[in-house]
Amino acid sequence: MKYISTRGGDAVSLEQAIMSGTAPDGGLFVPDALPVFECAAFDGRNSFSDVATRLLEPFFAGSSLSEHLPGLCADALNFPVPLHRLEGEVNGLSVLELFHGPTAAFKDVGARFLAATMVAILEGGQYARPPVTIIVATSGDTGGAVAAAFHRRPGTRVVVLFPAGRVSPRQQHQLTCWGDNVISLAVRGEFDDCQRLAKAAFADRDLSARHHLCSANSINVGRLLPQACYYALASLGHYRRTGEASHFIVPTGNLGNGLACVWAKSMGLPIDRIVFATNANTTIPDFLASGEWAPVPSRATLASAMDVGDPSNMERLRALCGDADALRDIVRAYPVTDDNIRETIRDEYARHGSAWCPHTATGFSVYRALPEAERRDGHWVVVATAHAAKFDTIVEPLLDIRIEPPPDLAALLDWPTQFDTIDAQLSEIERRL
Ligand SMILES: *Cc1c(COP(=O)(O)O)cnc(C)c1O
């Protein structure tokens, strides 16, 4: 398989697509064709890593990594992604729980797979020479997942840039508790300043070459591929029991997770409807309604990891499916306000006794707003993107309960933290490399 830019240009190898992050023409790398599977192709494969190994085989074919693929999947995808059925719902409602990884958000899936894959590429010695330095700008969840995934991986070093004073206390802990090969820097400014700094570092040819700078941001194709695998596992599980396809509701920001669901459906997995839930950043629903792509600056909401006004992965979705008219046949999108989020967190707790994070709540809010006839029509799955304990300062006061962090997160919260605070200037990063 080769990888091409959404804007044309020459095809590159999997290794090049992963190590370079974005295409030289500014586009995003996509597979040159998506393989199509019969459900029977997955017979006998029941675990996350076994399903992933089969699904990703064509994407690794012809690369130096193809024989390593089973090992990469076993190493990176080593935590459960259970499909949890909720009792007492009309026709069947399940939650796909993607928060059982080390930093309690679905970003662990992509980050761990990318880290394992990059290390294997470095060990091959053909495409890049260690040590490499991964720079990641984060508004909260991505930086923790990437730091955790690369922590103590040989030949790698990570620089995490986060906006000082603008992430939740638990998120900050996850960004700053690593040490070893992880450097944590609080930047005086906003997320956009962190992103600008990261881009400036990559654009500085001398700095970039001297430190072998790499990007681990969410548009790296190495993060997207493994995300299609949990949609495969979940939809196959239901299909094997009932012969039915499933509908998915995906909390959406930069549209990586939603795109992975569309990829899984396009590859023949038993997925029927796909609905994106956004917060008050409504660029995607507005586009589907009007046909005009009109990105705007992001707005701060309770579901902060979805505060994206210009979702990058729309470029990939349009490359695959076409424009708004064509897209409307495949996906829908509905916005959710902060008031809806608060109300949904309370309602779902009253209904099922489960506390959901604000991002997951957008998915439930969209499900509850569907017409009853549609809710009765088939098996719906709400995708749970993070554990509520990560967003304790929002969820605990709403429910007046204490939410116990899952064991991995609890362990991290005991680690001491360490970080430097810097001005938003490239020289400040350079000094610390
Ligand atoms: C990143 C994130 C999202 C948004 O996912 P995208 O792939 O950017 O659409 C949703 N929920 C949580 C908890 C996240 O960390």
CSV table of C-alpha atoms in Angstrom, one decimal, residues 46-420:
chain,number,residue,atom,x,y,z
A,46,ASN,CA,-11.8,-11.8,19.0
A,47,SER,CA,-9.3,-9.6,20.8
A,48,PHE,CA,-8.6,-5.9,19.9
A,49,SER,CA,-5.0,-6.7,18.8
A,50,ASP,CA,-6.0,-9.7,16.7
A,51,VAL,CA,-8.8,-7.8,14.9
A,52,ALA,CA,-6.4,-4.9,14.4
A,53,THR,CA,-3.7,-7.2,13.0
A,54,ARG,CA,-6.1,-8.4,10.3
A,55,LEU,CA,-7.6,-5.0,9.5
A,56,LEU,CA,-4.2,-3.3,9.2
A,57,GLU,CA,-2.5,-6.1,7.2
A,58,PRO,CA,-3.2,-4.4,3.8
A,59,PHE,CA,-2.0,-1.0,5.1
A,60,PHE,CA,1.3,-2.5,6.1
A,61,ALA,CA,1.7,-4.7,3.0
A,62,GLY,CA,5.0,-4.1,1.2
A,63,SER,CA,6.4,-2.0,4.1
A,64,SER,CA,9.5,-2.9,6.2
A,65,LEU,CA,7.0,-3.2,9.1
A,66,SER,CA,4.7,-5.9,7.8
A,67,GLU,CA,6.2,-8.8,9.6
A,68,HIS,CA,6.2,-6.7,12.9
A,69,LEU,CA,2.5,-5.8,12.6
A,70,PRO,CA,1.2,-8.6,15.0
A,71,GLY,CA,3.9,-7.5,17.6
A,72,LEU,CA,3.1,-3.8,17.2
A,73,CYS,CA,-0.6,-4.4,17.7
A,74,ALA,CA,0.0,-6.7,20.8
A,75,ASP,CA,2.4,-4.1,22.3
A,76,ALA,CA,0.3,-1.0,21.6
A,77,LEU,CA,-3.3,-2.2,21.8
A,78,ASN,CA,-3.0,-4.0,25.1
A,79,PHE,CA,-6.0,-2.6,27.0
A,80,PRO,CA,-9.7,-3.4,26.6
A,81,VAL,CA,-12.1,-1.4,24.5
A,82,PRO,CA,-15.4,-3.0,25.7
A,83,LEU,CA,-18.8,-2.6,24.2
A,84,HIS,CA,-21.0,-2.2,27.2
A,85,ARG,CA,-24.7,-2.7,26.8
A,86,LEU,CA,-27.0,-0.5,28.8
A,87,GLU,CA,-30.0,-2.2,30.4
A,88,GLY,CA,-33.6,-1.1,29.9
A,89,GLU,CA,-33.2,0.9,26.7
A,90,VAL,CA,-35.7,0.6,23.9
A,91,ASN,CA,-34.0,-1.5,21.3
A,92,GLY,CA,-30.4,-1.7,22.4
A,93,LEU,CA,-28.0,1.0,23.3
A,94,SER,CA,-24.4,0.3,24.0
A,95,VAL,CA,-21.4,2.4,25.0
A,96,LEU,CA,-18.0,1.8,23.4
A,97,GLU,CA,-15.7,2.5,26.2
A,98,LEU,CA,-12.4,3.9,24.9
A,99,PHE,CA,-11.0,5.1,28.2
A,100,HIS,CA,-9.3,2.1,29.6
A,101,GLY,CA,-5.8,3.1,28.4
A,102,PRO,CA,-3.0,4.6,30.5
A,103,THR,CA,-4.3,8.2,30.3
A,104,ALA,CA,-8.0,7.4,30.3
A,105,ALA,CA,-8.9,8.8,26.9
A,106,PHE,CA,-9.2,7.2,23.4
A,107,LYS,CA,-6.1,9.1,22.3
A,108,ASP,CA,-4.1,6.4,24.0
A,109,VAL,CA,-5.0,4.1,21.1
A,110,GLY,CA,-3.5,6.2,18.4
A,111,ALA,CA,-0.6,7.5,20.5
A,112,ARG,CA,0.5,4.1,21.6
A,113,PHE,CA,0.3,2.6,18.1
A,114,LEU,CA,2.2,5.6,16.7
A,115,ALA,CA,4.9,5.3,19.3
A,116,ALA,CA,5.4,1.5,18.8
A,117,THR,CA,5.5,2.0,15.0
A,118,MET,CA,7.9,4.9,15.1
A,119,VAL,CA,10.3,2.9,17.3
A,120,ALA,CA,10.1,0.0,14.9
A,121,ILE,CA,10.9,2.3,12.0
A,122,LEU,CA,13.9,3.8,13.9
A,123,GLU,CA,15.1,0.3,14.7
A,124,GLY,CA,15.0,-0.5,11.0
A,125,GLY,CA,17.4,2.4,10.5
A,126,GLN,CA,16.3,3.0,6.9
A,127,TYR,CA,14.0,6.0,7.2
A,128,ALA,CA,15.3,8.0,10.2
A,129,ARG,CA,18.1,7.8,12.6
A,130,PRO,CA,17.7,8.0,16.4
A,131,PRO,CA,17.4,9.9,18.5
A,132,VAL,CA,14.3,11.7,17.3
A,133,THR,CA,12.5,14.5,19.1
A,134,ILE,CA,8.8,14.5,19.0
A,135,ILE,CA,7.2,17.9,19.6
A,136,VAL,CA,3.5,17.9,20.6
A,137,ALA,CA,1.4,21.0,21.3
A,138,THR,CA,-1.7,20.1,23.4
A,139,SER,CA,-4.8,21.6,24.8
A,140,GLY,CA,-5.1,18.7,27.2
A,141,ASP,CA,-5.5,15.1,26.3
A,142,THR,CA,-3.2,14.6,23.4
A,143,GLY,CA,0.0,15.6,25.2
A,144,GLY,CA,-0.6,13.2,28.1
A,145,ALA,CA,-1.4,10.3,25.7
A,146,VAL,CA,1.7,11.0,23.6
A,147,ALA,CA,4.0,11.5,26.6
A,148,ALA,CA,2.8,8.2,28.1
A,149,ALA,CA,3.2,6.4,24.9
A,150,PHE,CA,6.8,7.5,24.2
A,151,HIS,CA,7.9,7.5,27.9
A,152,ARG,CA,11.2,5.5,28.1
A,153,ARG,CA,10.9,4.4,24.4
A,154,PRO,CA,14.5,4.1,23.2
A,155,GLY,CA,15.7,6.6,20.6
A,156,THR,CA,12.9,9.0,21.3
A,157,ARG,CA,12.5,12.2,23.3
A,158,VAL,CA,9.2,14.2,23.7
A,159,VAL,CA,8.7,17.9,24.2
A,160,VAL,CA,5.1,18.7,25.4
A,161,LEU,CA,3.9,22.2,25.0
A,162,PHE,CA,0.8,23.2,26.9
A,163,PRO,CA,-0.8,26.6,27.6
A,164,ALA,CA,0.1,27.6,31.2
A,165,GLY,CA,-2.9,27.7,33.5
A,166,ARG,CA,-5.4,26.6,30.9
A,167,VAL,CA,-5.6,22.9,31.3
A,168,SER,CA,-7.4,21.1,34.1
A,169,PRO,CA,-5.4,20.1,37.2
A,170,ARG,CA,-5.5,16.4,36.3
A,171,GLN,CA,-4.7,17.0,32.7
A,172,GLN,CA,-1.7,19.1,33.8
A,173,HIS,CA,-0.6,16.3,36.1
A,174,GLN,CA,-0.6,13.9,33.1
A,175,LEU,CA,1.4,16.3,31.1
A,176,THR,CA,4.1,16.9,33.7
A,177,CYS,CA,4.7,13.7,35.6
A,178,TRP,CA,7.0,11.8,33.3
A,179,GLY,CA,10.6,13.0,33.4
A,180,ASP,CA,13.2,10.7,31.7
A,181,ASN,CA,12.8,11.4,28.0
A,182,VAL,CA,9.8,13.7,28.3
A,183,ILE,CA,10.3,17.5,28.6
A,184,SER,CA,7.2,19.4,29.8
A,185,LEU,CA,6.9,23.1,29.0
A,186,ALA,CA,4.1,25.4,30.1
A,187,VAL,CA,3.9,28.1,27.5
A,188,ARG,CA,2.7,31.6,28.6
A,189,GLY,CA,-0.2,32.0,26.1
A,190,GLU,CA,-3.0,29.9,24.7
A,191,PHE,CA,-3.2,26.6,22.8
A,192,ASP,CA,-2.8,28.5,19.5
A,193,ASP,CA,0.6,29.9,20.8
A,194,CYS,CA,1.7,26.3,21.6
A,195,GLN,CA,0.7,25.1,18.1
A,196,ARG,CA,2.4,28.1,16.5
A,197,LEU,CA,5.6,27.3,18.4
A,198,ALA,CA,5.5,23.7,17.3
A,199,LYS,CA,5.0,24.7,13.7
A,200,ALA,CA,7.9,27.2,13.9
A,201,ALA,CA,10.2,24.5,15.2
A,202,PHE,CA,9.3,22.2,12.3
A,203,ALA,CA,9.7,25.0,9.8
A,204,ASP,CA,13.2,25.9,11.2
A,205,ARG,CA,15.2,23.6,8.9
A,206,ASP,CA,18.4,23.8,10.9
A,207,LEU,CA,16.7,23.1,14.2
A,208,SER,CA,14.6,20.4,12.6
A,209,ALA,CA,17.5,18.6,11.1
A,210,ARG,CA,19.8,18.9,14.1
A,211,HIS,CA,17.2,17.3,16.5
A,212,HIS,CA,15.4,15.1,14.0
A,213,LEU,CA,12.1,16.7,14.9
A,214,CYS,CA,8.9,14.6,14.3
A,215,SER,CA,5.3,15.4,14.9
A,216,ALA,CA,2.9,13.1,16.8
A,217,ASN,CA,-0.2,15.3,16.3
A,218,SER,CA,-3.6,13.8,15.6
A,219,ILE,CA,-3.3,14.2,11.8
A,220,ASN,CA,-0.5,11.6,11.6
A,221,VAL,CA,-1.9,8.6,9.7
A,222,GLY,CA,-0.2,6.3,12.2
A,223,ARG,CA,-2.7,7.5,14.8
A,224,LEU,CA,-5.8,7.1,12.6
A,225,LEU,CA,-5.3,3.6,11.4
A,226,PRO,CA,-5.5,1.9,14.8
A,227,GLN,CA,-8.7,3.9,15.6
A,228,ALA,CA,-10.5,2.2,12.7
A,229,CYS,CA,-9.8,-1.1,14.6
A,230,TYR,CA,-12.1,-0.5,17.6
A,231,TYR,CA,-15.0,0.2,15.3
A,232,ALA,CA,-14.2,-3.1,13.6
A,233,LEU,CA,-14.1,-5.0,16.9
A,234,ALA,CA,-17.3,-3.4,18.2
A,235,SER,CA,-19.4,-3.8,15.1
A,236,LEU,CA,-18.2,-7.3,14.5
A,237,GLY,CA,-19.1,-8.3,18.1
A,238,HIS,CA,-22.7,-7.2,17.6
A,239,TYR,CA,-22.9,-8.6,14.1
A,240,ARG,CA,-21.7,-12.0,15.3
A,241,ARG,CA,-24.4,-12.2,17.9
A,242,THR,CA,-27.3,-10.8,15.8
A,243,GLY,CA,-26.4,-10.6,12.1
A,244,GLU,CA,-27.1,-6.8,12.4
A,245,ALA,CA,-25.0,-3.7,11.7
A,246,SER,CA,-24.6,-1.0,14.3
A,247,HIS,CA,-25.1,2.7,14.3
A,248,PHE,CA,-22.4,4.9,15.9
A,249,ILE,CA,-22.6,8.3,17.5
A,250,VAL,CA,-19.1,9.9,17.7
A,251,PRO,CA,-18.2,12.9,19.9
A,252,THR,CA,-16.2,15.0,17.4
A,253,GLY,CA,-13.6,17.8,17.4
A,254,ASN,CA,-10.8,17.5,14.9
A,255,LEU,CA,-12.7,14.6,13.3
A,256,GLY,CA,-10.0,11.9,13.6
A,257,ASN,CA,-12.2,9.5,15.6
A,258,GLY,CA,-15.2,10.2,13.3
A,259,LEU,CA,-13.1,9.7,10.1
A,260,ALA,CA,-11.8,6.4,11.5
A,261,CYS,CA,-15.5,5.2,11.8
A,262,VAL,CA,-16.2,6.2,8.2
A,263,TRP,CA,-13.0,4.4,7.1
A,264,ALA,CA,-14.2,1.2,8.9
A,265,LYS,CA,-17.6,1.4,7.3
A,266,SER,CA,-16.0,2.0,3.9
A,267,MET,CA,-13.9,-1.2,4.4
A,268,GLY,CA,-17.0,-3.3,4.6
A,269,LEU,CA,-17.5,-3.6,8.4
A,270,PRO,CA,-21.1,-3.9,9.6
A,271,ILE,CA,-21.6,-0.2,10.4
A,272,ASP,CA,-24.8,1.5,9.2
A,273,ARG,CA,-25.5,5.1,10.3
A,274,ILE,CA,-22.7,7.4,11.5
A,275,VAL,CA,-23.6,10.5,13.5
A,276,PHE,CA,-21.1,13.1,14.7
A,277,ALA,CA,-21.8,15.0,18.0
A,278,THR,CA,-20.1,18.3,18.2
A,279,ASN,CA,-20.1,20.9,21.0
A,280,ALA,CA,-20.8,24.6,20.3
A,281,ASN,CA,-18.0,24.6,17.7
A,282,THR,CA,-20.4,23.9,14.8
A,283,THR,CA,-18.3,24.1,11.7
A,284,ILE,CA,-19.1,20.4,10.7
A,285,PRO,CA,-22.9,20.6,11.2
A,286,ASP,CA,-23.0,24.0,9.5
A,287,PHE,CA,-21.1,22.6,6.5
A,288,LEU,CA,-23.5,19.6,6.2
A,289,ALA,CA,-26.4,22.0,6.4
A,290,SER,CA,-25.2,24.7,4.1
A,291,GLY,CA,-22.6,23.1,1.8
A,292,GLU,CA,-20.2,26.0,2.7
A,293,TRP,CA,-17.0,25.1,4.5
A,294,ALA,CA,-16.5,28.0,6.8
A,295,PRO,CA,-13.9,27.4,9.5
A,296,VAL,CA,-13.9,29.9,12.4
A,297,PRO,CA,-11.7,30.4,15.6
A,298,SER,CA,-12.5,27.8,18.2
A,299,ARG,CA,-14.9,28.6,21.2
A,300,ALA,CA,-14.2,27.3,24.7
A,301,THR,CA,-16.8,24.7,25.9
A,302,LEU,CA,-17.1,22.1,28.7
A,303,ALA,CA,-16.0,19.5,26.2
A,304,SER,CA,-12.7,21.2,25.7
A,305,ALA,CA,-10.9,18.4,23.8
A,306,MET,CA,-13.5,19.1,21.0
A,307,ASP,CA,-13.0,22.8,20.9
A,308,VAL,CA,-11.9,22.9,17.2
A,309,GLY,CA,-13.2,25.6,14.8
A,310,ASP,CA,-11.3,24.2,11.8
A,311,PRO,CA,-11.4,20.4,11.9
A,312,SER,CA,-8.3,19.2,9.9
A,313,ASN,CA,-9.7,15.8,9.1
A,314,MET,CA,-12.6,17.2,7.0
A,315,GLU,CA,-10.0,17.4,4.2
A,316,ARG,CA,-9.6,13.6,4.4
A,317,LEU,CA,-13.3,13.0,4.7
A,318,ARG,CA,-14.0,15.1,1.6
A,319,ALA,CA,-11.2,13.3,-0.3
A,320,LEU,CA,-12.9,10.0,0.4
A,321,CYS,CA,-16.6,10.9,0.1
A,322,GLY,CA,-16.9,14.1,-1.9
A,323,ASP,CA,-18.7,17.3,-1.0
A,324,ALA,CA,-21.5,18.1,1.4
A,325,ASP,CA,-24.2,16.6,-0.9
A,326,ALA,CA,-22.4,13.3,-1.1
A,327,LEU,CA,-21.4,13.4,2.6
A,328,ARG,CA,-25.0,13.8,3.8
A,329,ASP,CA,-25.7,10.3,2.5
A,330,ILE,CA,-23.0,8.9,4.8
A,331,VAL,CA,-22.8,11.0,7.9
A,332,ARG,CA,-24.9,13.4,10.0
A,333,ALA,CA,-23.8,15.9,12.6
A,334,TYR,CA,-25.6,17.7,15.4
A,335,PRO,CA,-24.2,20.4,17.8
A,336,VAL,CA,-24.7,20.2,21.6
A,337,THR,CA,-24.6,23.3,23.9
A,338,ASP,CA,-22.9,23.4,27.3
A,339,ASP,CA,-26.3,23.5,28.9
A,340,ASN,CA,-27.2,20.2,27.1
A,341,ILE,CA,-23.9,18.7,28.3
A,342,ARG,CA,-24.7,19.5,32.0
A,343,GLU,CA,-28.3,18.3,31.7
A,344,THR,CA,-27.2,15.1,30.0
A,345,ILE,CA,-24.5,14.3,32.6
A,346,ARG,CA,-27.2,14.6,35.3
A,347,ASP,CA,-29.9,12.7,33.3
A,348,GLU,CA,-27.7,9.8,32.4
A,349,TYR,CA,-26.5,9.5,36.0
A,350,ALA,CA,-30.1,9.4,37.2
A,351,ARG,CA,-31.0,6.8,34.5
A,352,HIS,CA,-28.1,4.4,34.7
A,353,GLY,CA,-25.9,5.5,37.6
A,354,SER,CA,-23.0,6.1,35.2
A,355,ALA,CA,-21.0,9.3,35.2
A,356,TRP,CA,-19.9,10.3,31.7
A,357,CYS,CA,-17.3,12.9,30.8
A,358,PRO,CA,-18.5,16.1,29.0
A,359,HIS,CA,-17.3,14.8,25.6
A,360,THR,CA,-19.2,11.5,25.9
A,361,ALA,CA,-22.2,13.5,27.1
A,362,THR,CA,-22.4,15.2,23.7
A,363,GLY,CA,-22.9,11.7,22.2
A,364,PHE,CA,-25.7,10.8,24.7
A,365,SER,CA,-27.3,14.2,24.1
A,366,VAL,CA,-27.5,13.5,20.4
A,367,TYR,CA,-28.8,10.0,21.0
A,368,ARG,CA,-31.6,11.2,23.3
A,369,ALA,CA,-32.6,13.8,20.7
A,370,LEU,CA,-33.2,11.3,17.9
A,371,PRO,CA,-36.8,10.6,17.0
A,372,GLU,CA,-38.0,7.6,19.0
A,373,ALA,CA,-38.7,5.6,15.8
A,374,GLU,CA,-35.1,6.0,14.9
A,375,ARG,CA,-33.8,5.0,18.3
A,376,ARG,CA,-35.9,1.8,18.0
A,377,ASP,CA,-34.5,1.1,14.6
A,378,GLY,CA,-31.3,-1.0,15.2
A,379,HIS,CA,-28.4,-1.1,17.6
A,380,TRP,CA,-27.0,2.3,18.6
A,381,VAL,CA,-23.6,2.8,20.0
A,382,VAL,CA,-22.4,6.0,21.8
A,383,VAL,CA,-18.6,6.3,21.8
A,384,ALA,CA,-17.2,7.2,25.2
A,385,THR,CA,-14.0,9.1,24.6
A,386,ALA,CA,-12.7,9.8,28.1
A,387,HIS,CA,-13.2,8.7,31.7
A,388,ALA,CA,-15.2,11.2,33.8
A,389,ALA,CA,-12.5,11.2,36.4
A,390,LYS,CA,-10.3,13.2,34.0
A,391,PHE,CA,-12.8,16.0,34.1
A,392,ASP,CA,-13.6,15.7,37.8
A,393,THR,CA,-13.8,19.5,38.3
A,394,ILE,CA,-16.8,19.6,35.9
A,395,VAL,CA,-18.6,16.3,36.6
A,396,GLU,CA,-18.3,16.0,40.4
A,397,PRO,CA,-20.1,19.3,41.3
A,398,LEU,CA,-22.9,18.4,38.8
A,399,LEU,CA,-23.5,15.0,40.4
A,400,ASP,CA,-22.4,15.8,43.9
A,401,ILE,CA,-20.4,12.6,44.1
A,402,ARG,CA,-16.7,11.8,44.1
A,403,ILE,CA,-15.5,9.9,41.0
A,404,GLU,CA,-12.7,7.4,41.6
A,405,PRO,CA,-10.0,7.6,39.0
A,406,PRO,CA,-9.3,4.3,37.3
A,407,PRO,CA,-6.1,2.5,38.6
A,408,ASP,CA,-3.7,3.7,35.9
A,409,LEU,CA,-4.8,7.3,36.2
A,410,ALA,CA,-4.7,7.0,40.0
A,411,ALA,CA,-1.1,5.7,39.9
A,412,LEU,CA,0.0,8.6,37.6
A,413,LEU,CA,-1.6,11.1,40.0
A,414,ASP,CA,0.8,10.0,42.7
A,415,TRP,CA,3.9,10.7,40.6
A,416,PRO,CA,5.7,14.0,41.2
A,417,THR,CA,5.5,16.6,38.5
A,418,GLN,CA,8.1,18.8,36.9
A,419,PHE,CA,7.9,21.5,34.2
A,420,ASP,CA,9.4,24.8,33.1
